[in-house]
Amino acid sequence: MPTLDLAPLLQRFFLEHLALHRHLSPCTQSAYRDTFRLLLRFLQRTRRVRPQCLPLQALEPDTVLAFLEHLERERHNGIRTRNARLAALHSFVRYLSQWLGPDLPAQTRRVLALPRKRCVTPMLGSLTREQIQALLAATDATWTGRRNHLLFLLLYNTGARISEVLSLRVADALDPGAHAVTLRGKGRKQRTLPLWPQTRRLLRRWIQQNHLASTAPLLPNRFGQPLSRSGVAWHLRQLVARALPRCPSLKGHCISAHTFRHSNAMHLLQAGVLPEVIALWLGHESPNTTHLYVEADLAMKQKLLQRVTAPKGARVPFHPSDKLLRFLDQL
């Protein structure tokens, strides 16, 4: 079988398959791009071959496993990140399987058999209404402070993903008839969510005071460009530090922009909104994702437990186990 070059196949995968045929969102394309940048640098270092000269046969199970271990051990990536990188590689190999057919090297095809690594699902972190209010109150009256206040209020009001809010244009921000905001979520799906009167007032004031055009980013940086995720993370760390003296309960919380999304969902659940409705609100593809909030709400579980009394059955007699079972019990 002739040797196939990796470079032209990878370029075709990005320029035609992802962008044109699958029409994936820019966020997904960026995640795939980052995966292959990391992989090519890893192969360049371990094989001492320039990425442009790598053969397709270099993409085989042992190499991919070594790359995934490198992500965990040397780059300290979590299991979820590792699995996301593997998903990008699987997508590329599936594309090659369709495009090349029987000409795809067997060792490359075997990459599809590599399983995701199992991980423990973490408990969802959320904040109380008082903690959210303390964070919003910690913003100042400067241009940056007013923008940050609107940003985090929007995140909490809508439960949006940070990428959905950062991609908002002024035209998306207000629907004059419905007092709502239009978000573009995963898979380019749109959803329209209502806004609190306070959020609407701040939005109108922000747009008017800054003379923002309808096509301009709603929440720009000081250069007029959309805020970056890293920029939001930096401002949020500063905000938490300022809010801590007035709200000591924030200490110990791992707070990110996504925490506002979790908090919105948790508070909707506590208000009696059905998980299926919350799934539509958050833009979840499956209601099963939303049921994680039910699992995380200890107060709701305690209320359910109060409806059931503890059993008052007879004592179960104790029967000592034999020697082998005792050995196993002590392990």
Short mmCIF file of C-alpha atoms in Angstrom, two decimals:
data_model
loop_
_atom_site.label_atom_id
_atom_site.label_comp_id
_atom_site.label_asym_id
_atom_site.label_seq_id
_atom_site.Cartn_x
_atom_site.Cartn_y
_atom_site.Cartn_z
CA MET A 1 0.00 0.00 0.00
CA PRO A 2 1.45 3.43 -0.94
CA THR A 3 2.37 5.84 1.83
CA LEU A 4 -0.19 8.60 2.34
CA ASP A 5 0.79 12.05 3.58
CA LEU A 6 -1.07 13.33 6.64
CA ALA A 7 -0.89 17.05 5.75
CA PRO A 8 -3.19 17.21 2.67
CA LEU A 9 -5.74 14.91 4.29
CA LEU A 10 -5.84 17.02 7.44
CA GLN A 11 -6.20 20.24 5.42
CA ARG A 12 -9.08 18.74 3.45
CA PHE A 13 -10.71 17.60 6.69
CA PHE A 14 -10.74 21.15 8.07
CA LEU A 15 -11.43 23.18 4.94
CA GLU A 16 -14.08 20.97 3.36
CA HIS A 17 -15.48 18.44 5.81
CA LEU A 18 -15.76 20.51 9.00
CA ALA A 19 -16.41 23.96 7.53
CA LEU A 20 -18.56 23.12 4.49
CA HIS A 21 -20.09 19.67 4.83
CA ARG A 22 -20.69 19.51 8.59
CA HIS A 23 -20.93 23.29 9.09
CA LEU A 24 -19.62 23.01 12.64
CA SER A 25 -19.55 26.03 14.91
CA PRO A 26 -16.33 28.09 15.19
CA CYS A 27 -15.93 26.86 18.80
CA THR A 28 -15.97 23.20 17.72
CA GLN A 29 -13.60 23.87 14.84
CA SER A 30 -11.23 25.66 17.23
CA ALA A 31 -11.31 22.69 19.62
CA TYR A 32 -10.49 20.30 16.77
CA ARG A 33 -7.72 22.62 15.57
CA ASP A 34 -6.15 22.74 19.03
CA THR A 35 -6.24 18.94 19.24
CA PHE A 36 -4.23 18.51 16.06
CA ARG A 37 -1.81 21.29 16.92
CA LEU A 38 -1.01 19.46 20.15
CA LEU A 39 -0.78 16.10 18.38
CA LEU A 40 1.53 17.39 15.63
CA ARG A 41 3.85 19.03 18.14
CA PHE A 42 3.90 15.81 20.14
CA LEU A 43 4.78 13.77 17.04
CA GLN A 44 7.41 16.30 15.99
CA ARG A 45 9.07 15.96 19.39
CA THR A 46 8.84 12.18 19.72
CA ARG A 47 9.46 11.17 16.10
CA ARG A 48 11.71 14.11 15.16
CA VAL A 49 9.80 14.62 11.92
CA ARG A 50 8.37 17.91 10.70
CA PRO A 51 4.54 17.87 10.74
CA GLN A 52 4.42 18.58 7.00
CA CYS A 53 6.36 15.35 6.36
CA LEU A 54 4.41 13.00 8.62
CA PRO A 55 2.82 9.95 6.97
CA LEU A 56 -0.76 9.00 7.75
CA GLN A 57 0.55 5.72 9.16
CA ALA A 58 1.93 7.75 12.10
CA LEU A 59 -1.66 8.01 13.32
CA GLU A 60 -2.04 4.59 14.94
CA PRO A 61 -3.36 3.32 18.31
CA ASP A 62 -0.07 3.20 20.24
CA THR A 63 0.84 6.73 19.15
CA VAL A 64 -2.61 8.07 20.02
CA LEU A 65 -2.51 6.41 23.45
CA ALA A 66 0.93 7.89 24.09
CA PHE A 67 -0.41 11.31 23.07
CA LEU A 68 -3.39 10.99 25.42
CA GLU A 69 -1.13 9.97 28.29
CA HIS A 70 1.09 12.96 27.48
CA LEU A 71 -1.94 15.24 27.82
CA GLU A 72 -2.74 13.88 31.28
CA ARG A 73 0.75 13.52 32.72
CA GLU A 74 2.72 16.37 31.20
CA ARG A 75 0.04 18.94 30.38
CA HIS A 76 -2.06 18.00 33.44
CA ASN A 77 -5.27 17.84 31.41
CA GLY A 78 -8.33 16.29 33.01
CA ILE A 79 -10.04 13.15 31.76
CA ARG A 80 -12.81 15.17 30.13
CA THR A 81 -10.26 17.10 28.10
CA ARG A 82 -8.51 13.86 27.17
CA ASN A 83 -11.81 12.41 25.97
CA ALA A 84 -12.59 15.55 23.96
CA ARG A 85 -9.21 15.26 22.18
CA LEU A 86 -9.90 11.60 21.43
CA ALA A 87 -13.33 12.51 20.02
CA ALA A 88 -11.66 14.93 17.58
CA LEU A 89 -9.25 12.20 16.45
CA HIS A 90 -12.14 9.75 16.05
CA SER A 91 -13.94 12.28 13.86
CA PHE A 92 -10.89 12.62 11.61
CA VAL A 93 -10.44 8.85 11.25
CA ARG A 94 -14.15 8.36 10.48
CA TYR A 95 -13.81 10.97 7.76
CA LEU A 96 -10.75 9.17 6.37
CA SER A 97 -12.65 5.88 6.45
CA GLN A 98 -15.39 7.37 4.28
CA TRP A 99 -13.01 9.24 1.99
CA LEU A 100 -10.31 6.61 1.49
CA GLY A 101 -12.35 3.45 1.97
CA PRO A 102 -10.16 0.34 1.75
CA ASP A 103 -7.08 2.49 1.13
CA LEU A 104 -7.12 3.66 4.76
CA PRO A 105 -4.26 1.90 6.59
CA ALA A 106 -5.56 -0.75 8.97
CA GLN A 107 -3.53 0.59 11.90
CA THR A 108 -5.10 4.03 11.45
CA ARG A 109 -8.59 2.53 11.28
CA ARG A 110 -7.95 0.79 14.63
CA VAL A 111 -7.81 4.22 16.32
CA LEU A 112 -11.62 4.12 16.23
CA ALA A 113 -11.53 1.19 18.68
CA LEU A 114 -9.82 3.27 21.37
CA PRO A 115 -12.40 3.84 24.13
CA ARG A 116 -13.12 6.96 26.12
CA LYS A 117 -11.60 6.95 29.57
CA ARG A 118 -14.17 6.67 32.32
CA CYS A 119 -14.26 9.47 34.85
CA VAL A 120 -16.18 10.43 37.96
CA THR A 121 -18.93 12.93 37.24
CA PRO A 122 -18.23 15.91 39.53
CA MET A 123 -20.93 17.51 41.62
CA LEU A 124 -22.23 20.66 39.98
CA GLY A 125 -21.10 23.78 41.80
CA SER A 126 -23.65 26.56 42.23
CA LEU A 127 -24.04 29.70 44.31
CA THR A 128 -26.90 30.97 46.43
CA ARG A 129 -28.88 34.03 45.41
CA GLU A 130 -27.13 35.99 48.15
CA GLN A 131 -23.70 35.02 46.81
CA ILE A 132 -24.70 35.99 43.26
CA GLN A 133 -25.94 39.34 44.56
CA ALA A 134 -22.67 39.90 46.41
CA LEU A 135 -20.68 39.35 43.21
CA LEU A 136 -22.87 41.73 41.21
CA ALA A 137 -22.67 44.35 43.96
CA ALA A 138 -18.85 44.18 43.86
CA THR A 139 -18.70 45.74 40.39
CA ASP A 140 -17.82 49.44 40.30
CA ALA A 141 -19.18 52.39 38.29
CA THR A 142 -16.37 52.47 35.71
CA TRP A 143 -16.96 51.48 32.07
CA THR A 144 -15.38 48.09 32.74
CA GLY A 145 -17.37 47.64 35.94
CA ARG A 146 -20.69 48.40 34.24
CA ARG A 147 -19.87 46.02 31.40
CA ASN A 148 -18.92 43.26 33.85
CA HIS A 149 -22.10 43.81 35.86
CA LEU A 150 -24.18 43.39 32.70
CA LEU A 151 -22.13 40.37 31.60
CA PHE A 152 -22.56 38.40 34.82
CA LEU A 153 -26.19 39.46 35.22
CA LEU A 154 -26.89 38.16 31.71
CA LEU A 155 -25.14 34.89 32.51
CA TYR A 156 -27.25 34.42 35.62
CA ASN A 157 -30.53 35.64 34.07
CA THR A 158 -30.29 33.36 31.03
CA GLY A 159 -28.13 30.47 32.25
CA ALA A 160 -26.24 30.86 28.99
CA ARG A 161 -22.89 29.33 28.15
CA ILE A 162 -20.09 31.88 28.21
CA SER A 163 -19.51 31.37 24.47
CA GLU A 164 -23.17 32.21 23.80
CA VAL A 165 -22.99 35.52 25.66
CA LEU A 166 -19.60 36.55 24.27
CA SER A 167 -20.84 36.02 20.71
CA LEU A 168 -23.88 38.27 21.20
CA ARG A 169 -24.29 41.22 18.86
CA VAL A 170 -26.41 44.23 19.76
CA ALA A 171 -29.12 43.06 17.35
CA ASP A 172 -29.41 39.81 19.35
CA ALA A 173 -29.71 41.52 22.69
CA LEU A 174 -33.20 42.94 22.70
CA ASP A 175 -36.42 41.85 21.10
CA PRO A 176 -38.62 44.96 21.56
CA GLY A 177 -41.82 42.92 21.49
CA ALA A 178 -40.86 40.02 23.72
CA HIS A 179 -38.19 41.64 25.93
CA ALA A 180 -35.87 38.74 25.24
CA VAL A 181 -32.40 37.80 24.08
CA THR A 182 -31.57 35.39 21.26
CA LEU A 183 -28.73 32.96 21.92
CA ARG A 184 -26.89 30.75 19.47
CA GLY A 185 -25.95 27.52 21.21
CA LYS A 186 -24.27 24.24 20.38
CA GLY A 187 -24.97 22.89 16.92
CA ARG A 188 -25.91 26.44 15.80
CA LYS A 189 -29.28 26.04 17.51
CA GLN A 190 -31.02 29.27 18.48
CA ARG A 191 -33.19 29.85 21.51
CA THR A 192 -34.86 33.01 22.78
CA LEU A 193 -35.02 33.66 26.52
CA PRO A 194 -36.92 36.35 28.45
CA LEU A 195 -35.09 38.93 30.52
CA TRP A 196 -35.84 40.41 33.91
CA PRO A 197 -36.90 44.09 33.86
CA GLN A 198 -33.62 44.99 35.63
CA THR A 199 -31.60 43.23 32.92
CA ARG A 200 -33.58 44.98 30.16
CA ARG A 201 -33.02 48.40 31.71
CA LEU A 202 -29.27 47.85 32.04
CA LEU A 203 -29.07 46.55 28.46
CA ARG A 204 -30.85 49.58 27.01
CA ARG A 205 -28.73 51.97 29.05
CA TRP A 206 -25.52 50.19 28.03
CA ILE A 207 -26.38 50.27 24.32
CA GLN A 208 -27.47 53.93 24.41
CA GLN A 209 -24.52 55.20 26.44
CA ASN A 210 -21.98 53.46 24.20
CA HIS A 211 -23.75 54.25 20.90
CA LEU A 212 -23.35 50.64 19.80
CA ALA A 213 -24.30 49.71 16.24
CA SER A 214 -26.61 46.75 15.71
CA THR A 215 -23.75 44.65 14.32
CA ALA A 216 -21.29 45.54 17.11
CA PRO A 217 -20.34 43.09 19.89
CA LEU A 218 -22.68 43.63 22.82
CA LEU A 219 -19.91 43.18 25.41
CA PRO A 220 -16.66 44.40 23.84
CA ASN A 221 -13.23 44.81 25.34
CA ARG A 222 -11.61 48.25 25.43
CA PHE A 223 -10.54 47.81 21.80
CA GLY A 224 -14.09 47.20 20.60
CA GLN A 225 -13.52 43.48 20.00
CA PRO A 226 -15.51 40.67 21.68
CA LEU A 227 -14.27 39.72 25.13
CA SER A 228 -12.18 36.56 25.38
CA ARG A 229 -12.80 33.69 27.79
CA SER A 230 -9.49 34.36 29.49
CA GLY A 231 -10.46 38.01 29.90
CA VAL A 232 -13.75 37.04 31.54
CA ALA A 233 -11.93 34.63 33.87
CA TRP A 234 -9.51 37.38 34.93
CA HIS A 235 -12.29 39.89 35.65
CA LEU A 236 -14.25 37.25 37.59
CA ARG A 237 -11.25 36.49 39.81
CA GLN A 238 -10.95 40.20 40.62
CA LEU A 239 -14.68 40.37 41.34
CA VAL A 240 -14.58 37.41 43.73
CA ALA A 241 -11.66 38.98 45.60
CA ARG A 242 -13.60 42.23 46.07
CA ALA A 243 -16.79 40.42 47.14
CA LEU A 244 -15.13 38.14 49.71
CA PRO A 245 -14.96 40.66 52.61
CA ARG A 246 -18.72 41.25 52.39
CA CYS A 247 -19.60 37.63 51.59
CA PRO A 248 -17.16 35.25 53.34
CA SER A 249 -19.20 32.23 52.23
CA LEU A 250 -17.70 32.64 48.75
CA LYS A 251 -14.40 31.37 50.13
CA GLY A 252 -13.62 27.85 49.00
CA HIS A 253 -15.91 27.99 45.96
CA CYS A 254 -14.35 27.31 42.56
CA ILE A 255 -16.17 30.04 40.64
CA SER A 256 -16.12 30.30 36.86
CA ALA A 257 -18.43 31.82 34.28
CA HIS A 258 -20.15 28.42 34.06
CA THR A 259 -21.04 28.68 37.76
CA PHE A 260 -23.69 31.27 36.83
CA ARG A 261 -25.24 28.73 34.45
CA HIS A 262 -25.32 26.06 37.16
CA SER A 263 -26.78 28.56 39.63
CA ASN A 264 -29.53 29.61 37.22
CA ALA A 265 -30.52 25.98 36.63
CA MET A 266 -30.44 25.12 40.33
CA HIS A 267 -32.59 28.11 41.28
CA LEU A 268 -35.13 27.29 38.55
CA LEU A 269 -35.29 23.73 39.88
CA GLN A 270 -35.75 24.94 43.46
CA ALA A 271 -38.56 27.22 42.25
CA GLY A 272 -40.45 24.16 41.00
CA VAL A 273 -39.67 24.33 37.28
CA LEU A 274 -39.70 20.88 35.67
CA PRO A 275 -36.31 19.48 34.58
CA GLU A 276 -37.63 19.04 31.03
CA VAL A 277 -38.41 22.76 30.85
CA ILE A 278 -35.00 23.65 32.30
CA ALA A 279 -33.40 21.48 29.60
CA LEU A 280 -35.07 23.62 26.92
CA TRP A 281 -34.07 26.79 28.76
CA LEU A 282 -30.41 25.75 28.94
CA GLY A 283 -30.30 24.35 25.42
CA HIS A 284 -29.47 20.81 26.56
CA GLU A 285 -29.74 18.17 23.85
CA SER A 286 -30.89 15.59 26.40
CA PRO A 287 -32.98 16.08 29.58
CA ASN A 288 -30.65 13.54 31.22
CA THR A 289 -28.05 16.31 31.50
CA THR A 290 -30.50 18.46 33.44
CA HIS A 291 -31.18 15.66 35.93
CA LEU A 292 -27.66 16.22 37.25
CA TYR A 293 -29.05 19.32 38.98
CA VAL A 294 -31.61 17.16 40.76
CA GLU A 295 -28.75 14.95 41.96
CA ALA A 296 -26.83 17.99 43.19
CA ASP A 297 -29.69 19.61 45.14
CA LEU A 298 -29.26 18.23 48.66
CA ALA A 299 -32.06 20.41 50.08
CA MET A 300 -34.55 18.88 47.65
CA LYS A 301 -33.42 15.38 48.62
CA GLN A 302 -33.86 16.20 52.30
CA LYS A 303 -37.43 17.39 51.70
CA LEU A 304 -38.20 14.15 49.86
CA LEU A 305 -36.68 12.10 52.68
CA GLN A 306 -38.90 13.85 55.24
CA ARG A 307 -41.94 12.38 53.49
CA VAL A 308 -40.76 8.85 54.26
CA THR A 309 -40.30 7.52 57.80
CA ALA A 310 -37.51 5.15 58.72
CA PRO A 311 -38.58 1.48 58.89
CA LYS A 312 -39.08 -0.09 62.31
CA GLY A 313 -38.52 -3.70 61.32
CA ALA A 314 -37.25 -6.53 63.48
CA ARG A 315 -33.54 -6.88 64.06
CA VAL A 316 -31.75 -9.12 61.60
CA PRO A 317 -29.78 -11.82 63.45
CA PHE A 318 -26.02 -11.79 62.92
CA HIS A 319 -24.45 -14.86 61.30
CA PRO A 320 -20.66 -14.95 61.32
CA SER A 321 -19.16 -15.61 57.90
CA ASP A 322 -16.75 -18.42 57.24
CA LYS A 323 -12.98 -17.97 57.06
CA LEU A 324 -12.84 -17.15 53.35
CA LEU A 325 -15.60 -14.55 53.56
CA ARG A 326 -13.95 -12.99 56.63
CA PHE A 327 -10.74 -12.73 54.62
CA LEU A 328 -12.56 -10.96 51.79
CA ASP A 329 -14.37 -8.66 54.24
CA GLN A 330 -11.03 -7.50 55.63
CA LEU A 331 -9.56 -6.53 52.25
#
